[in-house]
Tab-separated table of C-alpha atoms and ligand atoms in Angstrom:
chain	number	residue	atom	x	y	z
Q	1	UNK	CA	127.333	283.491	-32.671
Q	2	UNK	CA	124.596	284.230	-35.535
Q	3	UNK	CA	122.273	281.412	-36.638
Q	4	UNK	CA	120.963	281.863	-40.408
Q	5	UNK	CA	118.242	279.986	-41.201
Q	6	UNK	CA	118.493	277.434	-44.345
Q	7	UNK	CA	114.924	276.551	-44.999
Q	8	UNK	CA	111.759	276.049	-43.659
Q	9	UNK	CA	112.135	272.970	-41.593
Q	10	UNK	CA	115.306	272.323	-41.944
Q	11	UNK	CA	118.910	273.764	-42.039
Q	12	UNK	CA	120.837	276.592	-40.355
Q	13	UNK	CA	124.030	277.897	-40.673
Q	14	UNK	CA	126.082	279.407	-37.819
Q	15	UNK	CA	128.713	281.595	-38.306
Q	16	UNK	CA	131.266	283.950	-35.605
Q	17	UNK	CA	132.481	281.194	-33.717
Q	18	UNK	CA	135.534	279.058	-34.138
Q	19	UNK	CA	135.423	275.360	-33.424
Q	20	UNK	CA	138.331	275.277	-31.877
Q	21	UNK	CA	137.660	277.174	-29.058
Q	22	UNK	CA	134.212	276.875	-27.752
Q	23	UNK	CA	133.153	278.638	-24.690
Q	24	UNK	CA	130.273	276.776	-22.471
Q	25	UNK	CA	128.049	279.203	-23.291
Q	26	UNK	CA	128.517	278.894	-27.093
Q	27	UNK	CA	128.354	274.924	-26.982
Q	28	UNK	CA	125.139	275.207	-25.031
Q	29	UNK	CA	124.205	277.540	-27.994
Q	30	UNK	CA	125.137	275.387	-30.732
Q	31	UNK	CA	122.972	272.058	-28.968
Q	32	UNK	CA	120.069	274.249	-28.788
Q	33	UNK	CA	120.579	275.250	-32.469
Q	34	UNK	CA	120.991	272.177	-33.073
Q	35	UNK	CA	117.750	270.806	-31.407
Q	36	UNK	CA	115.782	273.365	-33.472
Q	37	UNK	CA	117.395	273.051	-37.002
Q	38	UNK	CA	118.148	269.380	-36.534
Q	39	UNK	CA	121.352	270.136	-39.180
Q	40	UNK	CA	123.675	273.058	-38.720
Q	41	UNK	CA	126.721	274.393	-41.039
Q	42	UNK	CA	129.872	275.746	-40.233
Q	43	UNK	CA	132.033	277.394	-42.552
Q	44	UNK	CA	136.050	278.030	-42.857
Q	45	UNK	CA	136.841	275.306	-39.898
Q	46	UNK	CA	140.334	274.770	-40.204
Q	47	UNK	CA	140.493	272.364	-37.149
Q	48	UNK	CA	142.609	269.601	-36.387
Q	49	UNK	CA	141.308	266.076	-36.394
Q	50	UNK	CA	141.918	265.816	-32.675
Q	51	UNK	CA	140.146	269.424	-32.603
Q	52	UNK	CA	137.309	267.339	-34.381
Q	53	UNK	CA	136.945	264.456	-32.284
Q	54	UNK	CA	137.184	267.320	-28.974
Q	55	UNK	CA	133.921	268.948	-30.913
Q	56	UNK	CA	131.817	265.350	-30.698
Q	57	UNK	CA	132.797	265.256	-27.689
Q	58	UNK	CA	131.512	268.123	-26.216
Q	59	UNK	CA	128.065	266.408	-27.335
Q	60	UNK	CA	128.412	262.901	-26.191
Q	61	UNK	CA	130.702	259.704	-26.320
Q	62	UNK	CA	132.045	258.951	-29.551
Q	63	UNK	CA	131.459	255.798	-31.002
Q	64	UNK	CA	133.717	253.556	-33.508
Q	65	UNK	CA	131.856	252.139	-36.683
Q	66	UNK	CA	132.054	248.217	-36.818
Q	67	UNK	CA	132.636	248.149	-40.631
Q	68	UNK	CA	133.296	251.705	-41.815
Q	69	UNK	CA	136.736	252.502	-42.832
Q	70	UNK	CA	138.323	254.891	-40.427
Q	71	UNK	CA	141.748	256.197	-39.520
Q	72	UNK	CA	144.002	254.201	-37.792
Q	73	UNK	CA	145.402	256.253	-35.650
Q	74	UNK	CA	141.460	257.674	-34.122
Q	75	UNK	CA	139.663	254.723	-34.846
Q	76	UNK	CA	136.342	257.221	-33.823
Q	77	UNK	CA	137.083	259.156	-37.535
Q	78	UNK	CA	135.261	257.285	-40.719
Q	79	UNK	CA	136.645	258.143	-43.725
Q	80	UNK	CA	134.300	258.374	-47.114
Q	81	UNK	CA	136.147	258.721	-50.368
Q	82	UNK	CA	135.133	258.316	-53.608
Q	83	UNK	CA	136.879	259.450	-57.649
Q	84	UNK	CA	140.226	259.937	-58.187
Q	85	UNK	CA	142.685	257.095	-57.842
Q	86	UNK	CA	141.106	256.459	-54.089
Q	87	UNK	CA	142.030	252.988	-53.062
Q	88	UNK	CA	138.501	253.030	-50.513
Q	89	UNK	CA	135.664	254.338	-53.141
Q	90	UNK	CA	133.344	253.754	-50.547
Q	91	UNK	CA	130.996	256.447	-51.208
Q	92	UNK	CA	127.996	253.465	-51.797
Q	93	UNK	CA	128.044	253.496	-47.965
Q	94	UNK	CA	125.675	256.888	-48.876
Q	95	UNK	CA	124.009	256.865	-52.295
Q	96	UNK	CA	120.607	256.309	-50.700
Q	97	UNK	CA	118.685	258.381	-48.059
Q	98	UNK	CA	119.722	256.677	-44.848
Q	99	UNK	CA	119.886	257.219	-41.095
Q	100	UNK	CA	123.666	256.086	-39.450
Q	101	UNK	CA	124.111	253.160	-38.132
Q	102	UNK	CA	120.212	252.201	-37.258
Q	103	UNK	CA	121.170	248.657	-37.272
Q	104	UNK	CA	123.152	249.281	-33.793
Q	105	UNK	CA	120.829	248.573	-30.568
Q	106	UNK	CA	121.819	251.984	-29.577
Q	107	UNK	CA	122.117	253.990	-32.879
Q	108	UNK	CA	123.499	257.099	-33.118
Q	109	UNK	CA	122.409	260.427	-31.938
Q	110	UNK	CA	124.192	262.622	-34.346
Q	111	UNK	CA	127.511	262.429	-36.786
Q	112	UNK	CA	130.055	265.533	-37.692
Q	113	UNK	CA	131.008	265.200	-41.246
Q	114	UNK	CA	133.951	267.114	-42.674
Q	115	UNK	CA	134.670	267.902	-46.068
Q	116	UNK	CA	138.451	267.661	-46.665
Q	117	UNK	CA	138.490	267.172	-50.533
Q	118	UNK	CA	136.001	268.766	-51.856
Q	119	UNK	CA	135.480	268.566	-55.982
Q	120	UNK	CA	135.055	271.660	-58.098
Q	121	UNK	CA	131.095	271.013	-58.834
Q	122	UNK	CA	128.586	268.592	-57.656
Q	123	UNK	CA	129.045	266.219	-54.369
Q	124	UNK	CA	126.427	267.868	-52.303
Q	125	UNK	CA	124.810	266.654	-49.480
Q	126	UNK	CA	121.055	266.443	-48.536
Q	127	UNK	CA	118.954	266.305	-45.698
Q	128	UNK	CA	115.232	265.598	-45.041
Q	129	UNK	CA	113.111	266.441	-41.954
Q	130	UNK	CA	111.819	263.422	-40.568
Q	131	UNK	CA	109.844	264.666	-37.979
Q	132	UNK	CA	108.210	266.690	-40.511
Q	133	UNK	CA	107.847	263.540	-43.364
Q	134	UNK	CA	105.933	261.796	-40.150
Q	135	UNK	CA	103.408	265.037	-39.972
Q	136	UNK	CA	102.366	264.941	-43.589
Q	137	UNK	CA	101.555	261.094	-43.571
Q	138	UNK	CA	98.144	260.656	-45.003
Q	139	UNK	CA	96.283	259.801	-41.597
Q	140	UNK	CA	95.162	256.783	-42.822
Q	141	UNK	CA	99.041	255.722	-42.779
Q	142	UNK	CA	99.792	257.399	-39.507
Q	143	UNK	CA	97.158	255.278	-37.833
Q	144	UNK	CA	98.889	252.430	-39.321
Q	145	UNK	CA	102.126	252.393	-38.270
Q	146	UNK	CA	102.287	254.616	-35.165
Q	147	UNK	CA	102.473	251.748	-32.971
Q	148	UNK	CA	104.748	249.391	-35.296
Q	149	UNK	CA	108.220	248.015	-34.993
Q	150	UNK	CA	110.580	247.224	-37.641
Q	151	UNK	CA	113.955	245.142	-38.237
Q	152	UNK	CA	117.084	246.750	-38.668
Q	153	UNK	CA	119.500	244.528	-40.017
Q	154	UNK	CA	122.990	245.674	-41.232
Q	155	UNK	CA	123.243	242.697	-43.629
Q	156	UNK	CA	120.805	244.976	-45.726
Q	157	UNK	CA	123.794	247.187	-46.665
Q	158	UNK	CA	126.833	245.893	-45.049
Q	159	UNK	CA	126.073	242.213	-45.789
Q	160	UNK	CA	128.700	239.704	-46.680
Q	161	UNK	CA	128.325	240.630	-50.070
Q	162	UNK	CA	129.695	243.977	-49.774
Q	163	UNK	CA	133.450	245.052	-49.326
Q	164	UNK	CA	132.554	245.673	-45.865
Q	165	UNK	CA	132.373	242.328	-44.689
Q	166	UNK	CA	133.843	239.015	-45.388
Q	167	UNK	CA	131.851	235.571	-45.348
Q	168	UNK	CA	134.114	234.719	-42.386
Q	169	UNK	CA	133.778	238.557	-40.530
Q	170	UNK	CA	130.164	238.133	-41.285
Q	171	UNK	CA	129.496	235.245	-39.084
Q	172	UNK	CA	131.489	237.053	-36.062
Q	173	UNK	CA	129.557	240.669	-37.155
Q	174	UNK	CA	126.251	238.785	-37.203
Q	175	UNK	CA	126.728	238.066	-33.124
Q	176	UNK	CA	127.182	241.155	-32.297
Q	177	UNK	CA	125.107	242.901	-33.969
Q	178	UNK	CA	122.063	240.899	-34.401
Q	179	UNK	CA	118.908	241.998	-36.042
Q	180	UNK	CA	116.867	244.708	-33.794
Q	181	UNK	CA	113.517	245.916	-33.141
Q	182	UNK	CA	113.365	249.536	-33.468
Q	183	UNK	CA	109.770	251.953	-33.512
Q	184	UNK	CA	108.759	252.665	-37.248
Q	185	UNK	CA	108.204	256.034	-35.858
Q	186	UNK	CA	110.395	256.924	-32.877
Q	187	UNK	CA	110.075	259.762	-29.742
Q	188	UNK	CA	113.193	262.153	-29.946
Q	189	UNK	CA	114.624	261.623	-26.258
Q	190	UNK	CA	115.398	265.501	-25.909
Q	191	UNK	CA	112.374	267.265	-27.982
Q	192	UNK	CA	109.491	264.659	-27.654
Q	193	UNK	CA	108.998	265.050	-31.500
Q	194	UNK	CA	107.878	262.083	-33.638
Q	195	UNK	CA	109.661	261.210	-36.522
Q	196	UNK	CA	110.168	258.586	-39.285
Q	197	UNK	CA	113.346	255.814	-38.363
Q	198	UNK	CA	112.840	253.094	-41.283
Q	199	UNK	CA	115.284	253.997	-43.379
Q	200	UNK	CA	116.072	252.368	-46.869
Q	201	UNK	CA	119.573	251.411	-45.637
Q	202	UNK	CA	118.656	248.911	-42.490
Q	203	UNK	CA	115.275	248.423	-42.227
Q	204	UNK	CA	114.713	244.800	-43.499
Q	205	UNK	CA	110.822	244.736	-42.747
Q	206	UNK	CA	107.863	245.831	-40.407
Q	207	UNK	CA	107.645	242.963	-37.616
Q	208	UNK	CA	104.234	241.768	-37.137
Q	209	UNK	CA	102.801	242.653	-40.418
Q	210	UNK	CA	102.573	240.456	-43.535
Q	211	UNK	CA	105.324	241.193	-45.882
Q	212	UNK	CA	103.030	242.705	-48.435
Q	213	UNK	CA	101.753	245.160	-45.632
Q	214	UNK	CA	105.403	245.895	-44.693
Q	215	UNK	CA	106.425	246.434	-48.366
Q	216	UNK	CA	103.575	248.783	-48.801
Q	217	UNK	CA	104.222	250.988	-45.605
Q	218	UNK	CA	107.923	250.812	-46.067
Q	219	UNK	CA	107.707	252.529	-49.807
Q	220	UNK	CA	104.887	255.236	-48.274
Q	221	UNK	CA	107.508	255.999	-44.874
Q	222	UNK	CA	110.202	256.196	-48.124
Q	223	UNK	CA	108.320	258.499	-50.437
Q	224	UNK	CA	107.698	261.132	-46.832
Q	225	UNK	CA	111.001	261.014	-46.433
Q	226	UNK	CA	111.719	261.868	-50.677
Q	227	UNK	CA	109.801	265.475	-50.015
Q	228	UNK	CA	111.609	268.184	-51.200
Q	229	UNK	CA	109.479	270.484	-48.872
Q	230	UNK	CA	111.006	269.143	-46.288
Q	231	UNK	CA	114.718	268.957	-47.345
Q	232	UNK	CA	118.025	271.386	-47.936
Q	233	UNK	CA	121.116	270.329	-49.009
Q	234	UNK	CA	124.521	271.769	-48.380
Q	235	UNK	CA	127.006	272.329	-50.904
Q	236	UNK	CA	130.323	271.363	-49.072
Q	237	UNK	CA	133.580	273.221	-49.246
Q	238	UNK	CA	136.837	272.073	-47.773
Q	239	UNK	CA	137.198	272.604	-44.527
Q	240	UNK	CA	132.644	272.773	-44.172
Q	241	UNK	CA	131.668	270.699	-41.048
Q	242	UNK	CA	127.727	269.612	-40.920
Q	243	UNK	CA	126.250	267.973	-37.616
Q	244	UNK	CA	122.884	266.122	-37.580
Q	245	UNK	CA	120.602	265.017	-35.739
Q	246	UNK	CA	120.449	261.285	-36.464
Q	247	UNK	CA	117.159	260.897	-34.609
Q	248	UNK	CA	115.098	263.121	-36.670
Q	249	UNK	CA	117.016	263.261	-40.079
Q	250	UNK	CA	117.850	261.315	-42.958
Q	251	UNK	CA	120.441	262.233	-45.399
Q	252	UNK	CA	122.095	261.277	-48.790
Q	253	UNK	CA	125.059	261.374	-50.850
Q	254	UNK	CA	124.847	262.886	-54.624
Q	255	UNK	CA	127.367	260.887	-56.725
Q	256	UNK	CA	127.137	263.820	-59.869
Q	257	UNK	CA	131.264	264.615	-58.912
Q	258	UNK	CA	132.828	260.824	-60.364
Q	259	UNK	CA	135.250	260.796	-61.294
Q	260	UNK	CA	136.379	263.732	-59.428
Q	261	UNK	CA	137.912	263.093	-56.508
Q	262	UNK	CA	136.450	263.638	-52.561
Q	263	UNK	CA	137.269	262.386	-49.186
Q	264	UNK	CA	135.094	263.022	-45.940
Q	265	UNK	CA	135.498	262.472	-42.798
Q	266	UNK	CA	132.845	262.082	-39.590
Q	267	UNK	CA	132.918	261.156	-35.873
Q	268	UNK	CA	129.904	259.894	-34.691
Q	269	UNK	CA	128.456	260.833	-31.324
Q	270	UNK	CA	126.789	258.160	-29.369
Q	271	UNK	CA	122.855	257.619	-28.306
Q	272	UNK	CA	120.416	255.792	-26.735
Q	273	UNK	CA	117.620	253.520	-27.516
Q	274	UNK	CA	114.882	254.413	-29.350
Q	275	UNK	CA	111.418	254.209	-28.000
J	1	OGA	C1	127.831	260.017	-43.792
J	1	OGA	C2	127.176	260.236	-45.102
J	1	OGA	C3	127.156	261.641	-47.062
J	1	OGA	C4	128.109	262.361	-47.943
J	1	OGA	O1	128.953	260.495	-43.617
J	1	OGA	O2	127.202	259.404	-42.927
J	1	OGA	O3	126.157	259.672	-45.337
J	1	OGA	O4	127.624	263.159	-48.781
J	1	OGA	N1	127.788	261.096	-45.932
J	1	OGA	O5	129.317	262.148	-47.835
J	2	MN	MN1	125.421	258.562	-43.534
């Protein structure tokens, strides 16, 4: 297994193995990999979807999005596709940087995300440190919100508004996945690193601040993560599979391939909650 380095902070790409047949010892490999780089590549994986729900797996339980389109046969596999004649053009669900599913009491520790349809230019992919975005705040804004909390509330993106939910599924989402308190600036469980998890997806507001505080730390926390020092982005191919870390990146969508089309697809590997 080689590991090639993608930037600074940020990125590597691993080559000589095949997905579909992991040894322990190259799984091991690939966590630690991905503890350091926080996003890996892998080229040329032409894996089955089962093969791509076994690779999660090896990581963690997989979870099932509440509101994401999926397949309906593995109800763990989102599906994001956007251009063409696509019935789903759901590709909004990622047109601003983001971290998965923060809204969840529990969100994610990583996502696998698959390029199946792949356009002949644009559509890339990028990625932002966030451990590193929370060591170049000013000081002055460190001290500020080191010790915050912040609501994540799906409504923010998903709300009833949106394709995703209905008036009526709103009221039943709404229960079960209530408004949570999450750190402004959370401890990764495995590394101890600090990092940045307001995100301009689901995080409604800073709790315990007045709103023009919040508004004002939110946009600073926004404009760390917006540092193109700190970012790479990855330039898919079919058949290109890209695991993050969800608990110390952010990532975006480009929409420069419409209408061209491209469909993606991602399993999402459980974690816990963050402190
Ligand atoms: C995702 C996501 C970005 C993309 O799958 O979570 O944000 O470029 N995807 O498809
Ligand atoms: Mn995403």
């Amino acid at each position: 297994m080689k590991v090639h380095q993608l930037s600074e902070t940020i990125g590597a790409e691993i080559s000589g193995v095949d997905l579909a047949s992991l040894s322990e010892v190259e799984i091991a490999e690939i966590k630690e990999a991905w503890l350091s780089y926080k996003v890996l590549v892998f080229r040329d994986q032409d894996i089955s979807v089962e093969q791509h729900i076994a690779f999660g797996s090896y990581f963690g339980e997989l979870e099932v999005h509440p509101f994401a389109d999926n397949l309906e046969e593995h109800p763990e596999v989102i599906v994001l596709e956007a251009g063409g004649d696509s019935p789903r053009q759901n590709y909004n669900a990622a047109k601003d940087w983001h971290i998965d599913v923060s809204f969840r009491e529990n969100p994610p520790m990583g996502s696998i995300l698959r390029g199946k349809v792949i356009p002949e230019s644009g559509g890339d992919t990028r990625f932002s440190n966030s451990s590193a975005a929370y060591e170049k705040l000013e000081p002055d804004i460190k001290a500020r919100v080191d010790e915050l909390f912040a609501v994540n509330d799906y409504t923010k993106m998903f709300g009833p508004t949106t394709r995703f939910n209905s008036e009526e599924s709103h009221t039943e989402n709404i229960k079960e996945y209530p408004p949570v308190l999450h750190p402004v600036i959370r401890t990764h469980p495995e590394t101890g690193g600090r990092s940045i998890f307001t995100n301009n997806f689901f995080t409604s507001h800073i709790d315990g601040v007045d709103s023009e505080e919040s508004e004002y730390l939110l946009e600073k926390l926004s404009q760390a993560i917006n540092d193109p020092s700190i970012q790479f982005r990855v330039q898919w191919k079919p058949e290109t599979f890209v695991m993050w870390d969800n608990r110390c990146v952010h990532h975006v969508a480009t929409d420069d391939f419409l209408p061209s089309f491209r469909r993606m697809e991602r399993v999402t590997i459980a974690g816990d909650r963050p402190f």
